[in-house]
Tab-separated table of C-alpha atoms in Angstrom:
chain	number	residue	atom	x	y	z
A	1	MET	CA	-6.623	17.144	106.961
A	2	SER	CA	-3.571	16.025	105.033
A	3	GLU	CA	-5.748	14.813	102.157
A	4	GLU	CA	-7.547	18.133	101.987
A	5	ARG	CA	-4.176	19.882	101.855
A	6	ALA	CA	-2.909	17.839	98.915
A	7	GLY	CA	-6.107	18.483	96.963
A	8	GLY	CA	-5.867	22.180	97.663
A	9	GLY	CA	-2.270	22.114	96.484
A	10	LEU	CA	-3.375	20.718	93.143
A	11	ILE	CA	-6.004	23.442	92.754
A	12	ILE	CA	-3.449	26.152	93.566
A	13	PHE	CA	-1.028	24.569	91.103
A	14	GLY	CA	-3.807	24.554	88.499
A	15	THR	CA	-4.509	28.257	88.932
A	16	PHE	CA	-0.806	29.002	88.485
A	17	ILE	CA	-0.737	26.926	85.295
A	18	ILE	CA	-3.785	28.778	83.948
A	19	GLY	CA	-2.075	32.058	84.817
A	20	LEU	CA	1.066	30.987	82.945
A	21	VAL	CA	-0.952	29.960	79.894
A	22	LEU	CA	-2.844	33.277	79.937
A	23	SER	CA	0.441	35.148	80.148
A	24	GLN	CA	1.731	33.315	77.059
A	25	ILE	CA	-1.287	33.261	74.745
A	26	PRO	CA	-0.598	35.355	71.639
A	27	MET	CA	-2.455	38.657	71.438
A	28	PRO	CA	-2.994	41.132	68.629
A	29	ASP	CA	-0.293	43.789	68.273
A	30	MET	CA	-2.624	46.505	69.540
A	31	LEU	CA	-3.085	44.789	72.877
A	32	ILE	CA	0.445	43.522	73.374
A	33	TRP	CA	1.136	46.124	76.045
A	34	ALA	CA	-2.226	45.728	77.721
A	35	ARG	CA	-1.720	42.206	79.045
A	36	PRO	CA	-2.299	41.953	82.801
A	37	ALA	CA	0.519	40.318	84.769
A	38	TRP	CA	-1.604	37.203	85.349
A	39	VAL	CA	0.962	35.088	87.137
A	40	VAL	CA	1.919	37.828	89.596
A	41	LEU	CA	-1.767	38.554	90.265
A	42	VAL	CA	-2.513	34.909	91.032
A	43	LEU	CA	0.602	34.767	93.203
A	44	ILE	CA	-0.442	37.865	95.145
A	45	TYR	CA	-3.887	36.377	95.763
A	46	TRP	CA	-2.571	33.103	97.144
A	47	VAL	CA	0.086	34.762	99.303
A	48	MET	CA	-2.595	37.062	100.672
A	49	ALA	CA	-5.099	34.254	101.294
A	50	LEU	CA	-2.719	31.541	102.506
A	51	PRO	CA	0.466	33.228	103.721
A	52	HIS	CA	1.369	30.153	105.785
A	53	ARG	CA	1.476	27.960	102.653
A	54	ILE	CA	2.392	30.156	99.690
A	55	GLY	CA	5.359	32.416	100.399
A	56	VAL	CA	8.680	33.545	99.046
A	57	GLY	CA	9.792	29.959	98.289
A	58	SER	CA	6.839	29.251	95.999
A	59	ALA	CA	7.265	32.696	94.453
A	60	PHE	CA	10.901	31.916	93.658
A	61	LEU	CA	10.048	28.595	91.985
A	62	LEU	CA	7.198	30.188	90.051
A	63	GLY	CA	9.548	32.955	88.927
A	64	LEU	CA	12.043	30.365	87.659
A	65	VAL	CA	9.320	28.643	85.621
A	66	MET	CA	8.277	32.057	84.313
A	67	ASP	CA	11.881	32.758	83.256
A	68	LEU	CA	12.022	29.466	81.364
A	69	VAL	CA	8.691	30.124	79.673
A	70	ARG	CA	9.534	33.686	78.704
A	71	GLY	CA	13.111	32.918	77.740
A	72	SER	CA	14.459	35.766	79.842
A	73	VAL	CA	17.721	35.582	81.752
A	74	LEU	CA	17.367	32.867	84.388
A	75	GLY	CA	16.544	34.464	87.740
A	76	LEU	CA	15.062	37.783	86.598
A	77	ASN	CA	11.432	36.893	87.238
A	78	ALA	CA	12.443	34.790	90.226
A	79	LEU	CA	14.052	37.847	91.809
A	80	SER	CA	11.207	40.281	91.180
A	81	MET	CA	8.505	37.796	92.186
A	82	THR	CA	10.309	36.879	95.407
A	83	ILE	CA	10.410	40.556	96.287
A	84	ILE	CA	6.693	40.962	95.509
A	85	ALA	CA	5.789	37.913	97.620
A	86	PHE	CA	7.839	39.319	100.490
A	87	LEU	CA	6.053	42.670	100.248
A	88	VAL	CA	2.674	40.911	100.282
A	89	LEU	CA	3.743	38.838	103.301
A	90	ILE	CA	4.377	42.116	105.099
A	91	LEU	CA	1.125	43.688	103.874
A	92	TYR	CA	-1.392	40.833	103.819
A	93	LYS	CA	-3.101	41.610	107.127
A	94	ARG	CA	-3.857	45.124	105.947
A	95	MET	CA	-4.791	44.003	102.436
A	96	ARG	CA	-7.438	41.605	103.766
A	97	MET	CA	-9.167	44.511	105.527
A	98	PHE	CA	-9.193	46.765	102.479
A	99	PRO	CA	-12.274	47.156	100.273
A	100	LEU	CA	-11.767	45.910	96.725
A	101	TRP	CA	-10.995	49.284	95.143
A	102	GLN	CA	-8.313	49.966	97.726
A	103	GLN	CA	-6.814	46.540	97.121
A	104	SER	CA	-6.805	47.433	93.437
A	105	SER	CA	-4.786	50.572	94.020
A	106	LEU	CA	-2.298	48.586	96.089
A	107	ILE	CA	-2.129	46.069	93.230
A	108	LEU	CA	-1.312	48.969	90.909
A	109	VAL	CA	1.673	49.800	93.090
A	110	LEU	CA	2.792	46.185	93.552
A	111	ILE	CA	2.613	45.231	89.880
A	112	GLY	CA	4.236	48.578	89.054
A	113	ILE	CA	7.127	47.654	91.343
A	114	ASN	CA	7.313	44.235	89.689
A	115	GLN	CA	7.420	45.730	86.185
A	116	LEU	CA	9.963	48.356	87.210
A	117	LEU	CA	12.232	45.773	88.829
A	118	PHE	CA	11.957	43.453	85.869
A	119	HIS	CA	12.692	46.076	83.229
A	120	TRP	CA	15.365	47.715	85.297
A	121	MET	CA	17.186	44.401	85.540
A	122	GLN	CA	16.502	43.620	81.901
A	123	GLY	CA	18.141	46.941	81.072
A	124	ILE	CA	21.200	45.958	83.087
A	125	THR	CA	21.408	42.570	81.369
A	126	GLY	CA	21.238	43.998	77.869
A	127	THR	CA	17.725	44.286	76.460
A	128	THR	CA	17.117	47.999	76.494
A	129	SER	CA	13.856	49.877	76.394
A	130	ASP	CA	13.162	53.567	76.266
A	131	SER	CA	9.392	53.821	76.548
A	132	LEU	CA	7.349	53.826	79.744
A	133	LEU	CA	4.665	51.631	78.153
A	134	PHE	CA	5.838	48.691	80.211
A	135	LEU	CA	4.016	50.233	83.193
A	136	LEU	CA	0.665	49.854	81.428
A	137	PRO	CA	0.216	46.220	82.595
A	138	ALA	CA	0.167	47.563	86.175
A	139	ALA	CA	-2.902	49.688	85.430
A	140	ILE	CA	-4.618	46.878	83.528
A	141	SER	CA	-3.842	44.451	86.351
A	142	ALA	CA	-5.409	46.840	88.850
A	143	LEU	CA	-8.578	46.903	86.728
A	144	VAL	CA	-8.648	43.116	86.492
A	145	TRP	CA	-7.934	42.525	90.181
A	146	PRO	CA	-11.480	42.786	91.681
A	147	TRP	CA	-12.845	40.148	89.304
A	148	LEU	CA	-9.849	37.890	89.712
A	149	PHE	CA	-10.073	38.258	93.474
A	150	LEU	CA	-13.753	37.303	93.559
A	151	LEU	CA	-13.129	34.385	91.195
A	152	LEU	CA	-10.192	32.975	93.131
A	153	ARG	CA	-11.968	33.506	96.448
A	154	SER	CA	-14.942	31.491	95.239
A	155	VAL	CA	-12.534	28.817	93.963
A	156	ARG	CA	-10.908	28.739	97.397
A	157	ARG	CA	-14.274	28.494	99.153
A	158	VAL	CA	-15.709	25.846	96.845
A	159	PHE	CA	-12.664	23.618	97.258
A	160	ARG	CA	-12.167	24.625	100.914
A	161	ILE	CA	-8.515	25.338	100.587
A	162	ALA	CA	-7.012	26.616	103.812
B	1	MET	CA	-16.554	16.240	115.306
B	2	SER	CA	-14.849	17.997	118.158
B	3	ALA	CA	-11.508	16.876	116.734
B	4	VAL	CA	-12.280	18.571	113.438
B	5	SER	CA	-13.357	21.833	115.051
B	6	SER	CA	-10.281	21.932	117.265
B	7	GLN	CA	-8.150	21.311	114.207
B	8	ASN	CA	-9.942	24.110	112.406
B	9	ARG	CA	-9.420	26.388	115.341
B	10	ARG	CA	-5.763	25.496	115.439
B	11	SER	CA	-5.362	26.290	111.739
B	12	VAL	CA	-7.188	29.600	112.214
B	13	ILE	CA	-4.938	30.470	115.112
B	14	LYS	CA	-1.928	29.490	113.056
B	15	THR	CA	-3.120	31.720	110.228
B	16	ILE	CA	-3.583	34.676	112.517
B	17	PHE	CA	-0.541	34.415	114.692
B	18	ARG	CA	2.138	32.971	112.470
B	19	GLY	CA	2.836	36.421	111.201
B	20	GLY	CA	6.165	37.951	110.364
B	21	ALA	CA	7.728	37.581	106.960
B	22	PRO	CA	10.560	35.018	106.733
B	23	ARG	CA	13.441	37.439	106.363
B	24	ALA	CA	16.269	34.891	106.336
B	25	LEU	CA	14.685	32.790	103.589
B	26	PHE	CA	13.973	35.964	101.625
B	27	VAL	CA	17.593	37.120	101.763
B	28	VAL	CA	18.874	33.657	100.810
B	29	LEU	CA	16.501	33.435	97.822
B	30	ILE	CA	17.396	36.937	96.629
B	31	LEU	CA	21.096	36.109	96.779
B	32	PHE	CA	20.427	32.850	94.945
B	33	ALA	CA	18.486	34.677	92.222
B	34	VAL	CA	21.271	37.217	91.754
B	35	LEU	CA	23.774	34.352	91.563
B	36	LEU	CA	21.607	32.664	88.915
B	37	ILE	CA	21.412	35.866	86.856
B	38	ILE	CA	25.165	36.407	86.977
B	39	SER	CA	25.971	32.792	86.109
B	40	ASP	CA	23.392	32.706	83.315
B	41	LEU	CA	24.965	35.798	81.779
B	42	ASN	CA	28.609	34.804	82.156
B	43	TRP	CA	28.807	31.042	82.184
B	44	SER	CA	28.100	29.199	78.958
B	45	LYS	CA	27.604	25.858	80.707
B	46	MET	CA	24.294	27.221	82.018
B	47	ARG	CA	22.831	26.849	78.529
B	48	GLU	CA	22.803	23.071	78.852
B	49	GLY	CA	21.219	23.209	82.270
B	50	ARG	CA	18.674	25.606	80.879
B	51	ALA	CA	17.877	23.218	78.023
B	52	TRP	CA	17.164	20.480	80.566
B	53	MET	CA	15.031	22.752	82.708
B	54	SER	CA	13.128	23.942	79.655
B	55	LEU	CA	11.901	20.361	79.241
B	56	VAL	CA	9.597	21.089	82.186
B	57	VAL	CA	7.874	23.949	80.372
B	58	THR	CA	7.663	22.220	76.964
B	59	PRO	CA	4.184	20.757	77.712
B	60	LEU	CA	3.115	24.236	78.772
B	61	GLN	CA	4.191	25.670	75.432
B	62	TRP	CA	2.154	23.012	73.641
B	63	LEU	CA	-0.788	23.836	75.868
B	64	VAL	CA	-0.539	27.522	74.977
B	65	ASP	CA	-0.505	26.666	71.287
B	66	LEU	CA	-3.498	24.326	71.575
B	67	PRO	CA	-6.318	26.884	71.035
B	68	SER	CA	-4.822	28.357	67.878
B	69	ARG	CA	-4.065	24.895	66.497
B	70	ALA	CA	-7.637	23.803	67.227
B	71	ALA	CA	-8.945	26.941	65.509
B	72	ASP	CA	-6.739	26.166	62.496
B	73	ASN	CA	-8.097	22.619	62.294
B	74	LEU	CA	-11.657	23.842	62.681
B	75	SER	CA	-11.320	26.413	59.917
B	76	GLY	CA	-9.802	23.637	57.793
B	77	VAL	CA	-12.891	21.514	58.338
B	78	LEU	CA	-15.432	24.295	57.937
B	79	VAL	CA	-14.134	25.726	54.661
B	80	SER	CA	-16.682	25.868	51.861
B	81	ARG	CA	-16.450	23.977	48.587
B	82	THR	CA	-16.267	27.092	46.419
B	83	THR	CA	-13.338	28.509	48.400
B	84	LEU	CA	-11.541	25.182	48.059
B	85	LEU	CA	-12.141	25.159	44.325
B	86	SER	CA	-10.925	28.728	43.845
B	87	ASP	CA	-7.928	28.055	46.098
B	88	ASN	CA	-7.122	25.001	44.044
B	89	GLU	CA	-7.333	27.003	40.832
B	90	ARG	CA	-5.092	29.748	42.202
B	91	LEU	CA	-2.510	27.303	43.533
B	92	ARG	CA	-2.435	25.469	40.205
B	93	THR	CA	-1.653	28.649	38.275
B	94	GLU	CA	0.920	29.572	40.912
B	95	ALA	CA	2.567	26.159	40.612
B	96	LEU	CA	2.658	26.532	36.845
B	97	GLN	CA	4.350	29.907	37.069
B	98	LEU	CA	6.855	28.607	39.610
B	99	GLU	CA	7.622	25.602	37.421
B	100	ARG	CA	8.312	27.929	34.510
B	101	LYS	CA	10.737	29.866	36.708
B	102	VAL	CA	12.426	26.648	37.829
B	103	GLN	CA	12.929	25.574	34.199
B	104	GLN	CA	14.883	28.749	33.614
B	105	ASN	CA	16.604	28.206	36.932
B	106	ALA	CA	18.034	24.858	35.853
B	107	SER	CA	19.668	26.298	32.774
B	108	LEU	CA	20.883	29.318	34.738
B	109	MET	CA	22.364	27.040	37.376
B	110	ALA	CA	24.179	25.013	34.730
B	111	GLU	CA	25.491	28.223	33.223
B	112	ASN	CA	26.555	29.447	36.648
B	113	ILE	CA	28.442	26.236	37.356
B	114	ARG	CA	30.172	26.464	33.944
B	115	LEU	CA	31.190	30.074	34.559
B	116	ARG	CA	32.373	29.271	38.059
B	117	GLU	CA	34.469	26.443	36.687
B	118	LEU	CA	35.976	28.884	34.202
B	119	LEU	CA	36.799	31.242	37.073
B	120	ASP	CA	38.102	28.402	39.240
B	121	ALA	CA	35.696	29.497	41.973
B	122	GLY	CA	34.250	27.076	44.518
B	123	GLN	CA	30.917	25.447	43.843
B	124	ARG	CA	27.854	26.744	45.554
B	125	VAL	CA	26.105	24.034	47.447
B	126	ASP	CA	22.365	23.745	47.713
B	127	GLU	CA	21.470	23.876	51.411
B	128	PRO	CA	19.136	21.243	52.821
B	129	VAL	CA	15.942	22.771	54.157
B	130	ARG	CA	13.515	21.506	56.759
B	131	LEU	CA	9.927	22.587	57.380
B	132	VAL	CA	9.111	23.410	61.007
B	133	GLU	CA	6.077	24.859	62.680
B	134	LEU	CA	5.758	27.809	64.989
B	135	ILE	CA	4.278	26.900	68.378
B	136	GLY	CA	4.659	30.084	70.365
B	137	VAL	CA	5.445	33.771	70.368
B	138	ASN	CA	7.311	35.548	73.133
B	139	PRO	CA	4.707	37.860	74.720
B	140	ASP	CA	7.395	40.313	75.870
B	141	PRO	CA	7.080	43.300	73.481
B	142	PHE	CA	10.795	44.035	73.853
B	143	GLN	CA	11.865	40.643	72.596
B	144	HIS	CA	10.978	39.539	69.098
B	145	GLU	CA	11.215	35.805	69.530
B	146	VAL	CA	9.196	32.835	68.377
B	147	ILE	CA	9.285	29.218	69.508
B	148	ILE	CA	9.430	26.360	66.992
B	149	ASN	CA	8.550	22.698	67.403
B	150	HIS	CA	12.024	21.285	66.732
B	151	GLY	CA	14.902	21.151	69.210
B	152	SER	CA	18.349	19.678	69.744
B	153	GLU	CA	16.871	16.155	69.499
B	154	ASP	CA	15.980	17.003	65.887
B	155	ASN	CA	19.529	18.256	65.188
B	156	VAL	CA	18.646	21.920	65.331
B	157	TYR	CA	21.767	23.853	66.300
B	158	ASP	CA	22.535	27.187	67.884
B	159	GLY	CA	22.682	29.980	65.296
B	160	GLN	CA	20.797	28.051	62.596
B	161	PRO	CA	19.191	30.396	60.045
B	162	VAL	CA	15.403	30.396	59.781
B	163	LEU	CA	13.463	31.502	56.677
B	164	ASP	CA	9.885	31.727	55.616
B	165	ALA	CA	8.414	31.874	52.136
B	166	GLY	CA	9.338	35.580	51.807
B	167	GLY	CA	12.881	35.712	53.154
B	168	VAL	CA	15.068	35.546	56.228
B	169	MET	CA	13.189	35.412	59.545
B	170	GLY	CA	16.050	35.122	62.040
B	171	GLN	CA	18.256	32.623	63.782
B	172	VAL	CA	18.017	30.038	66.547
B	173	VAL	CA	19.270	31.547	69.794
B	174	SER	CA	18.388	29.039	72.471
B	175	LEU	CA	17.732	25.346	72.367
B	176	SER	CA	15.774	22.890	74.370
B	177	HIS	CA	15.343	19.212	73.541
B	178	TYR	CA	12.079	19.496	71.649
B	179	THR	CA	11.722	23.237	71.098
B	180	ALA	CA	13.964	26.106	70.069
B	181	ARG	CA	13.772	29.876	70.325
B	182	VAL	CA	14.241	31.917	67.163
B	183	MET	CA	15.298	35.555	67.426
B	184	LEU	CA	13.701	37.534	64.597
B	185	ILE	CA	15.790	39.986	62.574
B	186	THR	CA	13.777	42.917	63.964
B	187	ASP	CA	14.785	42.171	67.571
B	188	ALA	CA	16.792	44.986	69.144
B	189	ARG	CA	19.709	42.559	69.650
B	190	ALA	CA	19.725	41.255	66.076
B	191	ALA	CA	22.095	42.215	63.282
B	192	ILE	CA	22.514	40.564	59.899
B	193	PRO	CA	25.130	41.180	57.188
B	194	VAL	CA	23.404	42.150	53.927
B	195	GLU	CA	24.256	43.443	50.482
B	196	VAL	CA	22.269	45.485	48.017
B	197	ASN	CA	21.216	43.056	45.307
B	198	ARG	CA	21.542	45.660	42.546
B	199	ASN	CA	25.212	46.553	43.044
B	200	GLY	CA	26.615	44.367	45.824
B	201	PHE	CA	27.108	47.209	48.309
B	202	ARG	CA	27.583	45.611	51.725
B	203	ALA	CA	26.148	46.774	55.021
B	204	ILE	CA	24.803	45.480	58.295
B	205	ALA	CA	21.066	45.521	58.939
B	206	LEU	CA	20.148	46.074	62.569
B	207	GLY	CA	16.840	45.248	64.212
B	208	LYS	CA	15.217	48.186	65.979
B	209	GLY	CA	12.858	46.341	68.276
B	210	VAL	CA	10.028	47.592	66.056
B	211	LEU	CA	8.152	45.024	64.007
B	212	GLY	CA	8.571	45.658	60.287
B	213	GLU	CA	11.617	47.905	60.472
B	214	LEU	CA	15.329	47.394	59.915
B	215	GLU	CA	18.085	49.977	59.776
B	216	LEU	CA	21.335	49.848	57.839
B	217	GLU	CA	24.259	50.920	59.966
B	218	HIS	CA	27.174	53.119	58.931
B	219	VAL	CA	26.176	53.744	55.331
B	220	PRO	CA	28.460	56.472	53.900
B	221	ASP	CA	26.960	59.516	52.224
B	222	THR	CA	28.204	58.498	48.809
B	223	ALA	CA	26.860	54.953	48.853
B	224	ASP	CA	24.511	53.995	46.063
B	225	VAL	CA	21.432	52.914	47.977
B	226	ARG	CA	17.981	53.798	46.705
B	227	GLU	CA	14.426	53.300	47.811
B	228	GLY	CA	13.098	49.970	46.602
B	229	ASP	CA	16.484	48.233	46.547
B	230	LEU	CA	16.380	44.571	47.505
B	231	LEU	CA	18.699	43.572	50.358
B	232	VAL	CA	19.950	39.984	50.375
B	233	THR	CA	22.143	38.140	52.854
B	234	SER	CA	25.809	38.593	51.997
B	235	GLY	CA	26.978	35.395	53.629
B	236	LEU	CA	29.685	37.237	55.554
B	237	GLY	CA	29.991	36.301	59.182
B	238	GLY	CA	29.311	32.665	58.412
B	239	ARG	CA	25.871	32.491	59.991
B	240	PHE	CA	23.486	33.008	57.083
B	241	PRO	CA	23.920	31.444	53.650
B	242	ARG	CA	24.345	33.924	50.810
B	243	GLY	CA	21.594	35.302	48.612
B	244	TYR	CA	18.390	35.045	50.622
B	245	PRO	CA	16.185	38.185	50.593
B	246	VAL	CA	16.169	40.138	53.860
B	247	GLY	CA	14.170	43.237	53.022
B	248	THR	CA	13.549	46.150	50.703
B	249	VAL	CA	14.830	49.659	51.335
B	250	SER	CA	11.847	51.796	52.290
B	251	GLU	CA	13.453	55.114	53.142
B	252	VAL	CA	16.762	56.854	52.532
B	253	VAL	CA	17.366	60.073	54.466
B	254	ARG	CA	20.412	62.119	53.465
B	255	ASP	CA	21.063	64.776	56.067
B	256	PRO	CA	24.185	66.852	55.279
B	257	GLY	CA	24.682	67.437	59.000
B	258	GLN	CA	24.961	63.733	59.716
B	259	GLN	CA	28.004	61.579	59.140
B	260	PHE	CA	26.038	58.641	57.751
B	261	VAL	CA	22.924	58.187	55.667
B	262	GLN	CA	19.857	56.875	57.433
B	263	VAL	CA	18.589	53.861	55.536
B	264	ARG	CA	15.461	52.044	56.674
B	265	ALA	CA	14.268	48.778	55.256
B	266	GLN	CA	11.204	46.614	55.498
B	267	PRO	CA	11.707	42.881	56.109
B	268	SER	CA	10.511	40.688	53.260
B	269	ALA	CA	9.641	37.781	55.545
B	270	ARG	CA	6.192	37.946	57.084
B	271	LEU	CA	7.619	38.046	60.583
B	272	ASP	CA	4.361	38.265	62.484
B	273	LYS	CA	2.222	36.054	60.274
B	274	SER	CA	4.130	32.999	59.107
B	275	ARG	CA	3.282	29.784	60.884
B	276	HIS	CA	5.384	27.464	58.737
B	277	LEU	CA	9.096	28.213	58.774
B	278	LEU	CA	12.122	26.741	57.055
B	279	LEU	CA	15.290	25.706	58.877
B	280	VAL	CA	18.302	25.969	56.576
B	281	GLY	CA	21.410	23.787	56.761
B	282	ASP	CA	22.127	20.663	58.732
B	283	LYS	CA	25.302	21.553	60.563
B	284	PRO	CA	26.965	24.740	61.831
B	285	ARG	CA	28.697	26.518	58.953
B	286	LEU	CA	31.547	27.822	61.075
B	287	LYS	CA	32.654	25.491	63.825
B	288	GLU	CA	34.729	28.107	65.566
B	289	ILE	CA	35.461	31.711	64.935
B	290	PRO	CA	39.186	32.161	64.337
B	291	ALA	CA	40.856	33.714	67.354
B	292	GLU	CA	42.082	36.834	65.555
B	293	VAL	CA	38.557	37.581	64.282
B	294	ALA	CA	36.952	36.924	67.645
B	295	SER	CA	39.352	39.258	69.415
B	296	GLU	CA	38.583	42.187	67.160
C-alpha cells in the first residue's frame, strides 16, 4: 500500500511538472492570451479525484513554485491557488456527479475566480492592467477541461493512484 | 487477498467520509501567503531568499527551453548547402562593410580623445560586453520579461543593462544563481532616460506594456522632436551607459488642447526576436544613489 502511494505521488508530481512546463512554453503573440491555466486545471483535477491527498497544502506549495517560475510577487499564486483548492474541496462531491459539460462550466467559474484574484492582487501590488482579456484563459480552460479530465482519469486508472 | 480488499474498502470509506474542508489549515495558509506578499514587497532581504528558492525552478526553466533549443539545433543540421553558401557570401560582405566603418571609427575615436583632452573632459571608457543567451520568456502578457542563462554566479548584477544587436533591450531586475530576469524597455514599469540624437534634447521614454511601443513623457510643445529621430540613451540616472540606440520616433501628435506633445517611438532592439543578448559592464555604475537624490 505504502509503495503504491509513493509511486502515485511521483506520477502526480510529474503531471504538475508537465503543467508548469506547458504554462511556460513560449507562444506566438496572437495566442498569448489564449493559454489555458494548465497548472490550476491539473490541480483542480487532483483535488477533485484525491481530496484526501491533494489539498490546500499542496496547492500552496504549487502556487509558490508558480510564483518563482513566473517571477510574480512571492505569494500571489500561492494565495489564489489555495483559495481555488479550498473551493474545490467544498465542491468535489458535487463535481464528481456532474456530466463533463457541467464540470466545464464550473471550471469556467473557478478559473475565472483564479484569474480575477490574481489580477486584482497584481493591480494592488503595482502591475496594472486595464483590459478584460485576462479572463479569456478561463473560457479556453473550460474548453480544454473535458479532454484533460479524460486524460488524467486514464492516467490515474492506469497507474492505480488512489 | 482479504487483507487487500479490506484495505481497499477502508480507503474507499475514507474517501467518502473524510469530508469537510480543512478550514483551520486554509486560514493559516492564506495568512501566510498574505504575509509573504507583504514581506516580498517591503523587505529587500527577501530578494536573497528568492534567489535561493529560484534555484529549485532553474532546471524547470531549462526544461521549458529544451524544445526550442532542439529545434534550433535541428534546423542548424538540416540547412542546405546553397543557403549556407549564400549566407556565407552575405556575412562576408557585411563583415567587410563593418570593417570599413570600424576603420573610420578608430580615427574618429582618436580625434574624440584629442578633443576631449583639449576640453579637459573625462575619458569615455569602452564598456566590457558579454554574450548571453535567452532561455525563457515570461508568459504573462502584462509583464515583458525574459530570462537569460547567466546569474549572480556569473557576476551579473541587479540593474545591469542588456542590449541586442539593434539597441537597448532592458535591464536585469531579479537575480538567481544561474539565471536572471531582464525587464524589457516596453514593460509598463520600465522607464529609460533618452536624448534625441540629432539635437541632444533629453526626455524619459516609458514602456506602455505594448510590444513595440514607447512613449516620451512630458515633452513640451516647443520641443524639437520629429518623426524619424533616433533616440539614444542619455546616460543620466547612472543605469545605462550613454549613446546606445533605444528607438526611433514614429509619431508626434501636437494637440493644442494638451499640455504636452504626445511622442511615440519604436524600439530599435528586436525585443521579441533576439535570442542572443549582450550584457554591458562588469560592475554597478552607481554604488549608491546619493541621499538627496533618492529623497526627491
